[in-house]
Amino acid sequence: MTKSVNWAQRDSDAVQHPSEYADGDKVLLVRGEGARLWDADGREYIDVHAGAWLTQVGHGRVELATVAAEQMAKLAHFTIAWDFANLPTIELAERLIARAPANIGKARFMSSGSEADDEALQLARLYHYRRGQPERRKILVHRSAFHGRTYAGAELAGGRPGIGGVTPDIIQLTPVRPYHRELYGNEDLTTFCVRELEEAIAEHGAEHIAAMFGELIVGPGGVISPPDDYWPRMTAVLKRHGILFVADEVVTAFGRAGAWFSSSEFGLEPDIIVLGKGIASGYMPIAALLLDRDVAGTVAGTDGGGSFAGHLVAAAVAAASIDIIERENLIENGRARGRQFIEELAPLASSPLIGEIRGRGPLIALELVTDKTTRHSLIAKNPALTGQIRRYARQQHGIILGVHGGAITLAPPLVITAEQVSKVSRAVADIVAYINRVANSPQL
């Protein structure tokens, strides 16, 4: 077992962590198997965060290590620009297209979901430019959306403090929050949002709008599914006005939300689908764009993807991960475990702190509120709870979970067992009791 007495100091001296909590001790993870992880002290954890919502096939897959090693021994990487191609990239593209909506004709590759969102923004504007409509530059997004960590991601989020504010090219729409009926004046959510979309298009002019970016199911914002008619009605309006639709499935694809692609579940044919995270189950950094045939033809020849686009080892591992998901029927297992979570967590709905328990496939959230009448966020009132909840879950129960968008979030590897789900559900019940104690503490 790998262990170093001074690893914490070395880490502190050399590594700047994202989303760091000043009062939190680091955990040195050294091994994983299935939905379990072990730290350097030998403590075992159940992983319901899947690394970063991406370890679909579970940890410690020796067969994926073998695929990587064999490909490295033959050829690790060579560019797919200019006159060059390779079989792993071809085979991965074929697998993706075969499982995607019927309009998808081509795949482009890059190294991360953030990078893919950035390239999707470039291609959406380039598409109209090449069709003789360079004035189509504006982008429709949801307020508080998340589309990656690049500067384009900040732009698509409507700006981030210290990085940039809302640009004139970004048009923000009301987010999808079925639990928060107050956002829609108690009107039907979809009807409200479709009318708002039509009004925004009329105000800005369809001739100035390139695309709409949408998280089909909100991920980091709190695991929120829209009504079933939401995306079909919204995309019908976009299509009528010649506005591209970019479906951000960085989180939702490859079984994370219970299907290969949520686009197919909603009956959509997006112009561009953005993929990342679970495409290789986290075993290699890789992402992709799936392009509608017309879009692909229009933007053909465009540079992009970076030096690592079409990386042979990453592509080989991603294709093997997809094969595992299919061969072991992991999407159905994920759906079953998601249903189990919803059933076992249901009694917590009576807690005054739980506004809503929701999920899509094995992606679950428990929204924390100050009270059920106002539906105000408990986390927004007490931001320190984010780190406290994660640490309590880990230290008291050996559970690694998330807190996103004001909710406790569970996103386990698709291989998680029924027994492990029950253990996590029991732990979450105690965690909610802990939150109740801490939230009502005068020291907070």
Short mmCIF file of C-alpha atoms in Angstrom, two decimals:
data_model
loop_
_atom_site.label_atom_id
_atom_site.label_comp_id
_atom_site.label_asym_id
_atom_site.label_seq_id
_atom_site.Cartn_x
_atom_site.Cartn_y
_atom_site.Cartn_z
CA MET A 1 0.00 0.00 0.00
CA THR A 2 1.27 3.43 -0.93
CA LYS A 3 1.82 5.57 2.14
CA SER A 4 4.00 8.54 2.97
CA VAL A 5 4.09 10.17 6.38
CA ASN A 6 4.54 13.64 4.88
CA TRP A 7 2.18 13.42 1.89
CA ALA A 8 -0.19 16.02 3.35
CA GLN A 9 2.59 18.60 3.65
CA ARG A 10 3.89 17.79 0.18
CA ASP A 11 0.38 18.19 -1.20
CA SER A 12 -0.08 21.50 0.60
CA ASP A 13 3.25 22.77 -0.71
CA ALA A 14 2.79 21.77 -4.35
CA VAL A 15 -0.85 21.24 -5.37
CA GLN A 16 -3.57 23.86 -5.69
CA HIS A 17 -6.89 22.01 -5.47
CA PRO A 18 -10.11 23.22 -7.08
CA SER A 19 -13.11 23.76 -4.78
CA GLU A 20 -10.91 23.65 -1.71
CA TYR A 21 -12.29 23.91 1.83
CA ALA A 22 -9.80 25.62 4.13
CA ASP A 23 -10.72 23.60 7.21
CA GLY A 24 -10.92 20.22 5.49
CA ASP A 25 -8.33 17.45 5.80
CA LYS A 26 -7.35 15.82 2.53
CA VAL A 27 -7.94 12.13 1.89
CA LEU A 28 -5.19 10.28 0.00
CA LEU A 29 -7.04 7.73 -2.13
CA VAL A 30 -4.88 4.87 -3.35
CA ARG A 31 -7.13 2.10 -4.66
CA GLY A 32 -10.59 1.41 -6.00
CA GLU A 33 -12.73 -1.58 -6.91
CA GLY A 34 -16.29 -1.36 -8.20
CA ALA A 35 -18.09 1.24 -6.10
CA ARG A 36 -15.49 1.07 -3.31
CA LEU A 37 -12.41 3.17 -2.59
CA TRP A 38 -9.57 2.88 -0.07
CA ASP A 39 -7.32 5.58 1.37
CA ALA A 40 -3.67 5.37 2.39
CA ASP A 41 -4.67 4.37 5.94
CA GLY A 42 -6.66 1.41 4.65
CA ARG A 43 -10.10 2.90 5.32
CA GLU A 44 -12.82 1.78 2.92
CA TYR A 45 -15.46 4.08 1.38
CA ILE A 46 -18.54 3.62 -0.77
CA ASP A 47 -18.24 5.98 -3.71
CA VAL A 48 -21.52 7.70 -4.63
CA HIS A 49 -19.74 10.53 -6.39
CA ALA A 50 -18.18 8.38 -9.15
CA GLY A 51 -15.03 10.47 -9.19
CA ALA A 52 -16.81 13.45 -10.73
CA TRP A 53 -20.00 11.69 -11.88
CA LEU A 54 -18.03 9.75 -14.49
CA THR A 55 -16.85 6.33 -13.28
CA GLN A 56 -19.67 4.42 -14.97
CA VAL A 57 -18.08 0.93 -15.01
CA GLY A 58 -16.57 1.23 -11.54
CA HIS A 59 -13.01 1.43 -10.27
CA GLY A 60 -10.18 -1.04 -10.76
CA ARG A 61 -11.14 -2.47 -14.14
CA VAL A 62 -8.08 -4.51 -15.05
CA GLU A 63 -9.44 -5.14 -18.57
CA LEU A 64 -9.34 -1.41 -19.29
CA ALA A 65 -5.76 -1.20 -18.04
CA THR A 66 -4.93 -4.06 -20.38
CA VAL A 67 -6.53 -2.30 -23.34
CA ALA A 68 -4.54 0.86 -22.53
CA ALA A 69 -1.25 -1.01 -22.14
CA GLU A 70 -1.69 -2.96 -25.37
CA GLN A 71 -2.50 0.19 -27.33
CA MET A 72 0.42 2.09 -25.78
CA ALA A 73 2.77 -0.71 -26.79
CA LYS A 74 1.61 -0.42 -30.41
CA LEU A 75 1.11 3.35 -30.78
CA ALA A 76 0.12 5.73 -27.97
CA HIS A 77 -0.85 8.74 -30.05
CA PHE A 78 -0.49 10.51 -33.35
CA THR A 79 -2.55 13.43 -34.59
CA ILE A 80 -5.69 12.84 -36.65
CA ALA A 81 -5.19 16.19 -38.40
CA TRP A 82 -4.17 16.48 -42.06
CA ASP A 83 -3.76 13.06 -43.71
CA PHE A 84 -3.77 10.82 -40.64
CA ALA A 85 -6.29 8.43 -39.08
CA ASN A 86 -6.26 5.52 -36.64
CA LEU A 87 -8.48 2.54 -35.95
CA PRO A 88 -9.32 3.19 -32.24
CA THR A 89 -10.74 6.61 -33.09
CA ILE A 90 -12.74 5.22 -36.01
CA GLU A 91 -14.16 2.41 -33.88
CA LEU A 92 -15.11 4.77 -31.04
CA ALA A 93 -16.82 7.18 -33.45
CA GLU A 94 -18.81 4.27 -34.90
CA ARG A 95 -19.93 3.14 -31.45
CA LEU A 96 -21.06 6.66 -30.50
CA ILE A 97 -22.96 7.28 -33.74
CA ALA A 98 -24.66 3.86 -33.55
CA ARG A 99 -26.16 4.73 -30.15
CA ALA A 100 -26.98 8.38 -30.87
CA PRO A 101 -30.14 9.94 -32.34
CA ALA A 102 -30.64 9.10 -36.03
CA ASN A 103 -29.60 12.55 -37.33
CA ILE A 104 -26.06 12.27 -35.97
CA GLY A 105 -23.47 11.68 -38.67
CA LYS A 106 -20.02 12.57 -37.36
CA ALA A 107 -17.97 12.67 -34.15
CA ARG A 108 -15.21 15.15 -33.25
CA PHE A 109 -12.81 14.48 -30.38
CA MET A 110 -11.11 16.53 -27.69
CA SER A 111 -9.86 15.99 -24.13
CA SER A 112 -12.52 17.29 -21.70
CA GLY A 113 -16.17 18.24 -21.52
CA SER A 114 -15.23 21.87 -20.94
CA GLU A 115 -13.11 21.82 -24.07
CA ALA A 116 -15.99 20.21 -25.99
CA ASP A 117 -18.45 22.91 -24.88
CA ASP A 118 -15.93 25.53 -26.00
CA GLU A 119 -15.60 23.94 -29.42
CA ALA A 120 -19.38 23.57 -29.72
CA LEU A 121 -19.73 27.32 -29.21
CA GLN A 122 -17.18 27.98 -31.94
CA LEU A 123 -18.84 25.56 -34.36
CA ALA A 124 -22.33 26.94 -33.73
CA ARG A 125 -21.21 30.42 -34.77
CA LEU A 126 -19.05 29.13 -37.60
CA TYR A 127 -22.00 27.16 -39.01
CA HIS A 128 -24.00 30.34 -39.59
CA TYR A 129 -20.95 32.25 -40.79
CA ARG A 130 -20.34 29.68 -43.51
CA ARG A 131 -24.00 29.84 -44.51
CA GLY A 132 -23.75 33.55 -45.11
CA GLN A 133 -25.25 34.70 -41.78
CA PRO A 134 -22.26 36.01 -39.77
CA GLU A 135 -24.56 38.19 -37.66
CA ARG A 136 -25.95 35.06 -35.95
CA ARG A 137 -23.72 35.13 -32.87
CA LYS A 138 -26.03 35.33 -29.86
CA ILE A 139 -26.51 32.28 -27.65
CA LEU A 140 -29.54 31.32 -25.58
CA VAL A 141 -28.72 29.76 -22.19
CA HIS A 142 -30.42 29.11 -18.88
CA ARG A 143 -29.60 31.39 -16.00
CA SER A 144 -27.10 29.69 -13.64
CA ALA A 145 -26.24 27.12 -16.30
CA PHE A 146 -22.99 25.18 -16.24
CA HIS A 147 -21.18 24.48 -19.50
CA GLY A 148 -17.58 23.92 -18.48
CA ARG A 149 -14.51 25.61 -17.00
CA THR A 150 -13.08 27.37 -20.05
CA TYR A 151 -13.63 31.06 -20.76
CA ALA A 152 -16.43 30.00 -23.11
CA GLY A 153 -17.93 28.15 -20.16
CA ALA A 154 -17.88 31.36 -18.16
CA GLU A 155 -19.54 33.17 -21.06
CA LEU A 156 -22.24 30.50 -21.36
CA ALA A 157 -22.85 30.74 -17.60
CA GLY A 158 -23.63 34.42 -18.01
CA GLY A 159 -20.26 35.38 -16.55
CA ARG A 160 -18.37 34.53 -13.38
CA PRO A 161 -17.16 37.01 -10.73
CA GLY A 162 -13.62 38.13 -11.43
CA ILE A 163 -13.58 36.48 -14.86
CA GLY A 164 -16.25 38.27 -16.84
CA GLY A 165 -19.83 39.41 -16.69
CA VAL A 166 -22.81 38.82 -18.96
CA THR A 167 -21.81 39.60 -22.55
CA PRO A 168 -24.22 41.14 -25.10
CA ASP A 169 -24.09 37.85 -27.02
CA ILE A 170 -25.65 35.83 -24.17
CA ILE A 171 -29.43 35.71 -23.71
CA GLN A 172 -30.43 34.22 -20.35
CA LEU A 173 -33.66 32.31 -19.86
CA THR A 174 -35.46 31.12 -16.73
CA PRO A 175 -33.93 27.83 -15.56
CA VAL A 176 -35.86 24.58 -15.28
CA ARG A 177 -36.81 24.14 -11.61
CA PRO A 178 -40.12 22.21 -11.30
CA TYR A 179 -39.93 22.28 -7.50
CA HIS A 180 -39.70 26.07 -7.51
CA ARG A 181 -43.12 26.88 -8.95
CA GLU A 182 -42.71 30.49 -7.82
CA LEU A 183 -40.35 31.06 -10.75
CA TYR A 184 -43.25 30.65 -13.16
CA GLY A 185 -45.98 32.52 -11.30
CA ASN A 186 -47.56 29.12 -10.64
CA GLU A 187 -48.16 28.80 -14.40
CA ASP A 188 -47.31 25.55 -16.22
CA LEU A 189 -43.51 25.52 -16.38
CA THR A 190 -43.21 24.49 -20.02
CA THR A 191 -45.84 26.95 -21.24
CA PHE A 192 -44.12 29.77 -19.35
CA CYS A 193 -40.68 28.88 -20.71
CA VAL A 194 -41.80 28.42 -24.31
CA ARG A 195 -43.48 31.82 -24.25
CA GLU A 196 -40.36 33.37 -22.72
CA LEU A 197 -38.22 31.77 -25.44
CA GLU A 198 -40.47 33.12 -28.20
CA GLU A 199 -40.40 36.57 -26.63
CA ALA A 200 -36.59 36.50 -26.39
CA ILE A 201 -36.30 35.52 -30.04
CA ALA A 202 -38.70 38.30 -31.03
CA GLU A 203 -36.74 40.84 -28.95
CA HIS A 204 -33.27 39.93 -30.22
CA GLY A 205 -34.23 38.72 -33.68
CA ALA A 206 -33.76 35.16 -34.86
CA GLU A 207 -31.34 36.50 -37.46
CA HIS A 208 -28.94 37.35 -34.62
CA ILE A 209 -29.17 34.06 -32.67
CA ALA A 210 -26.83 31.17 -33.43
CA ALA A 211 -27.82 28.49 -30.94
CA MET A 212 -29.26 27.48 -27.61
CA PHE A 213 -27.10 25.51 -25.17
CA GLY A 214 -29.03 23.33 -22.72
CA GLU A 215 -28.21 20.82 -20.01
CA LEU A 216 -30.86 18.23 -20.79
CA ILE A 217 -30.90 17.35 -17.12
CA VAL A 218 -29.33 19.92 -14.82
CA GLY A 219 -26.27 18.38 -13.17
CA PRO A 220 -24.13 20.63 -10.94
CA GLY A 221 -27.15 22.89 -10.43
CA GLY A 222 -28.85 20.20 -8.34
CA VAL A 223 -29.82 17.18 -10.50
CA ILE A 224 -33.05 18.52 -11.97
CA SER A 225 -35.13 16.86 -14.69
CA PRO A 226 -37.49 18.95 -16.82
CA PRO A 227 -41.10 18.00 -17.55
CA ASP A 228 -41.26 15.48 -20.40
CA ASP A 229 -42.71 18.05 -22.82
CA TYR A 230 -40.13 20.75 -22.04
CA TRP A 231 -37.32 19.98 -24.48
CA PRO A 232 -39.55 18.81 -27.36
CA ARG A 233 -41.53 22.06 -27.24
CA MET A 234 -38.48 24.27 -26.76
CA THR A 235 -36.51 22.70 -29.61
CA ALA A 236 -39.52 22.95 -31.92
CA VAL A 237 -39.41 26.73 -31.47
CA LEU A 238 -35.65 26.79 -32.12
CA LYS A 239 -35.99 24.72 -35.28
CA ARG A 240 -38.73 26.99 -36.62
CA HIS A 241 -36.34 29.95 -36.34
CA GLY A 242 -33.23 28.21 -37.71
CA ILE A 243 -31.49 28.29 -34.30
CA LEU A 244 -29.18 25.37 -33.56
CA PHE A 245 -29.69 23.29 -30.44
CA VAL A 246 -26.61 22.16 -28.52
CA ALA A 247 -27.46 19.40 -26.04
CA ASP A 248 -24.93 19.36 -23.21
CA GLU A 249 -24.76 15.70 -22.17
CA VAL A 250 -21.37 15.86 -20.49
CA VAL A 251 -23.04 14.63 -17.29
CA THR A 252 -26.04 12.67 -18.51
CA ALA A 253 -24.74 10.31 -21.22
CA PHE A 254 -23.49 6.72 -20.94
CA GLY A 255 -26.07 5.67 -18.37
CA ARG A 256 -25.50 8.40 -15.80
CA ALA A 257 -29.13 9.50 -16.19
CA GLY A 258 -30.47 6.07 -17.12
CA ALA A 259 -29.89 5.99 -20.90
CA TRP A 260 -27.10 6.04 -23.45
CA PHE A 261 -28.21 9.58 -24.31
CA SER A 262 -30.93 11.66 -22.66
CA SER A 263 -31.47 13.23 -26.10
CA SER A 264 -32.97 9.94 -27.26
CA GLU A 265 -35.11 9.60 -24.13
CA PHE A 266 -36.65 13.01 -24.82
CA GLY A 267 -37.11 12.20 -28.50
CA LEU A 268 -34.68 14.93 -29.62
CA GLU A 269 -32.36 15.27 -32.58
CA PRO A 270 -29.90 17.94 -31.41
CA ASP A 271 -27.65 19.67 -33.91
CA ILE A 272 -24.68 19.11 -31.60
CA ILE A 273 -24.35 16.78 -28.60
CA VAL A 274 -21.54 17.52 -26.13
CA LEU A 275 -20.00 14.48 -24.42
CA GLY A 276 -17.36 14.07 -21.71
CA LYS A 277 -17.11 12.56 -18.22
CA GLY A 278 -18.40 8.98 -18.61
CA ILE A 279 -17.29 8.43 -22.20
CA ALA A 280 -14.29 6.44 -20.91
CA SER A 281 -15.53 6.03 -17.34
CA GLY A 282 -12.75 8.34 -16.17
CA TYR A 283 -10.00 5.90 -17.16
CA MET A 284 -8.72 8.35 -19.77
CA PRO A 285 -9.38 12.08 -20.35
CA ILE A 286 -11.48 12.24 -23.52
CA ALA A 287 -14.54 14.10 -24.79
CA ALA A 288 -16.48 14.36 -28.03
CA LEU A 289 -18.97 16.32 -30.06
CA LEU A 290 -21.62 14.46 -32.05
CA LEU A 291 -22.72 16.47 -35.07
CA ASP A 292 -25.90 16.45 -37.12
CA ARG A 293 -25.08 15.53 -40.73
CA ASP A 294 -25.93 19.00 -42.07
CA VAL A 295 -23.88 20.71 -39.37
CA ALA A 296 -20.98 18.31 -39.93
CA GLY A 297 -20.97 19.02 -43.64
CA THR A 298 -21.04 22.79 -43.13
CA VAL A 299 -18.17 22.94 -40.61
CA ALA A 300 -16.05 20.22 -42.26
CA GLY A 301 -12.37 21.09 -42.43
CA THR A 302 -12.47 23.26 -39.31
CA ASP A 303 -9.45 22.88 -37.08
CA GLY A 304 -10.08 21.98 -33.45
CA GLY A 305 -9.79 19.37 -30.75
CA GLY A 306 -6.22 20.20 -29.79
CA SER A 307 -3.06 18.12 -29.93
CA PHE A 308 -4.69 15.18 -28.15
CA ALA A 309 -7.80 14.96 -30.36
CA GLY A 310 -8.39 11.35 -31.32
CA HIS A 311 -5.83 10.06 -28.81
CA LEU A 312 -5.41 6.37 -29.63
CA VAL A 313 -5.19 5.08 -26.06
CA ALA A 314 -8.09 7.22 -24.86
CA ALA A 315 -10.25 6.15 -27.80
CA ALA A 316 -9.44 2.46 -27.29
CA VAL A 317 -10.28 2.65 -23.59
CA ALA A 318 -13.50 4.58 -24.26
CA ALA A 319 -14.66 1.99 -26.79
CA ALA A 320 -13.88 -0.80 -24.31
CA SER A 321 -15.78 1.03 -21.55
CA ILE A 322 -18.83 1.32 -23.81
CA ASP A 323 -18.58 -2.40 -24.52
CA ILE A 324 -18.53 -3.15 -20.77
CA ILE A 325 -21.61 -1.01 -20.15
CA GLU A 326 -23.45 -2.90 -22.88
CA ARG A 327 -22.15 -6.39 -22.11
CA GLU A 328 -22.90 -6.16 -18.36
CA ASN A 329 -26.24 -4.40 -18.84
CA LEU A 330 -25.05 -1.59 -16.57
CA ILE A 331 -27.58 0.99 -17.75
CA GLU A 332 -30.43 -1.20 -16.54
CA ASN A 333 -28.57 -1.90 -13.28
CA GLY A 334 -28.15 1.84 -12.82
CA ARG A 335 -31.88 2.39 -13.38
CA ALA A 336 -32.72 -0.33 -10.86
CA ARG A 337 -30.40 1.10 -8.23
CA GLY A 338 -31.82 4.57 -8.89
CA ARG A 339 -35.34 3.26 -8.25
CA GLN A 340 -34.06 1.60 -5.07
CA PHE A 341 -32.57 4.88 -3.87
CA ILE A 342 -35.85 6.72 -4.44
CA GLU A 343 -37.82 4.04 -2.57
CA GLU A 344 -35.43 3.78 0.38
CA LEU A 345 -34.96 7.55 0.74
CA ALA A 346 -38.70 8.30 0.46
CA PRO A 347 -39.30 8.42 4.26
CA LEU A 348 -36.92 11.39 4.45
CA ALA A 349 -39.44 13.49 2.52
CA SER A 350 -41.18 14.09 5.86
CA SER A 351 -38.12 15.92 7.21
CA PRO A 352 -38.65 19.68 7.43
CA LEU A 353 -35.26 20.13 5.76
CA ILE A 354 -35.98 18.03 2.66
CA GLY A 355 -37.88 20.00 0.05
CA GLU A 356 -37.79 17.35 -2.64
CA ILE A 357 -36.25 13.97 -3.40
CA ARG A 358 -35.74 13.51 -7.12
CA GLY A 359 -33.74 11.48 -9.57
CA ARG A 360 -33.20 10.29 -13.10
CA GLY A 361 -31.67 6.84 -13.36
CA PRO A 362 -28.85 6.50 -10.81
CA LEU A 363 -28.55 10.28 -10.44
CA ILE A 364 -30.29 11.34 -7.21
CA ALA A 365 -30.75 14.59 -5.27
CA LEU A 366 -32.27 15.62 -1.95
CA GLU A 367 -32.90 19.36 -1.98
CA LEU A 368 -32.24 21.05 1.37
CA VAL A 369 -34.54 23.92 2.35
CA THR A 370 -35.02 26.24 5.32
CA ASP A 371 -38.73 25.39 5.24
CA LYS A 372 -41.14 23.82 2.80
CA THR A 373 -43.35 26.87 2.39
CA THR A 374 -40.77 29.34 1.11
CA ARG A 375 -38.57 26.63 -0.45
CA HIS A 376 -35.53 28.80 0.35
CA SER A 377 -32.19 27.01 0.07
CA LEU A 378 -30.63 25.87 3.34
CA ILE A 379 -27.19 25.75 1.71
CA ALA A 380 -27.52 29.33 0.43
CA LYS A 381 -28.30 30.41 4.00
CA ASN A 382 -25.49 28.30 5.50
CA PRO A 383 -22.76 27.80 2.84
CA ALA A 384 -20.44 26.12 5.36
CA LEU A 385 -22.80 23.13 5.36
CA THR A 386 -21.46 22.06 1.96
CA GLY A 387 -18.09 21.01 3.37
CA GLN A 388 -19.55 19.85 6.70
CA ILE A 389 -21.99 17.45 5.05
CA ARG A 390 -19.33 15.89 2.84
CA ARG A 391 -16.91 15.44 5.73
CA TYR A 392 -19.54 14.02 8.09
CA ALA A 393 -20.64 11.50 5.46
CA ARG A 394 -17.05 10.43 4.86
CA GLN A 395 -15.81 10.38 8.45
CA GLN A 396 -18.88 8.91 10.16
CA HIS A 397 -20.18 6.56 7.48
CA GLY A 398 -17.40 5.97 4.96
CA ILE A 399 -19.57 7.49 2.21
CA ILE A 400 -18.24 9.84 -0.45
CA LEU A 401 -21.11 11.94 -1.80
CA GLY A 402 -21.69 15.38 -3.28
CA VAL A 403 -23.46 18.60 -2.38
CA HIS A 404 -24.44 20.53 -5.49
CA GLY A 405 -27.01 23.21 -6.22
CA GLY A 406 -28.32 23.20 -2.67
CA ALA A 407 -28.87 19.44 -2.64
CA ILE A 408 -27.21 16.27 -1.42
CA THR A 409 -26.34 14.43 -4.64
CA LEU A 410 -25.73 10.73 -5.22
CA ALA A 411 -24.14 9.60 -8.48
CA PRO A 412 -22.69 6.12 -7.94
CA PRO A 413 -20.83 3.96 -10.45
CA LEU A 414 -23.37 1.94 -12.42
CA VAL A 415 -21.97 -1.24 -10.86
CA ILE A 416 -23.12 -0.30 -7.33
CA THR A 417 -24.91 -3.19 -5.60
CA ALA A 418 -28.30 -3.27 -3.90
CA GLU A 419 -26.59 -3.88 -0.55
CA GLN A 420 -24.37 -0.84 -1.02
CA VAL A 421 -27.36 1.32 -1.97
CA SER A 422 -29.14 0.31 1.24
CA LYS A 423 -26.07 1.15 3.31
CA VAL A 424 -25.86 4.58 1.66
CA SER A 425 -29.60 5.19 2.19
CA ARG A 426 -29.27 4.44 5.91
CA ALA A 427 -26.27 6.76 6.11
CA VAL A 428 -28.15 9.57 4.34
CA ALA A 429 -30.94 9.30 6.93
CA ASP A 430 -28.38 9.92 9.68
CA ILE A 431 -26.76 12.71 7.63
CA VAL A 432 -30.10 14.50 7.38
CA ALA A 433 -30.47 14.19 11.17
CA TYR A 434 -26.96 15.65 11.52
CA ILE A 435 -27.85 18.55 9.21
CA ASN A 436 -30.90 19.25 11.34
CA ARG A 437 -28.71 19.47 14.45
CA VAL A 438 -26.06 21.62 12.80
CA ALA A 439 -28.49 23.93 10.99
CA ASN A 440 -30.25 24.71 14.24
CA SER A 441 -27.02 25.25 16.15
CA PRO A 442 -26.55 28.84 17.39
CA GLN A 443 -22.84 28.53 16.53
CA LEU A 444 -23.53 28.26 12.78
#
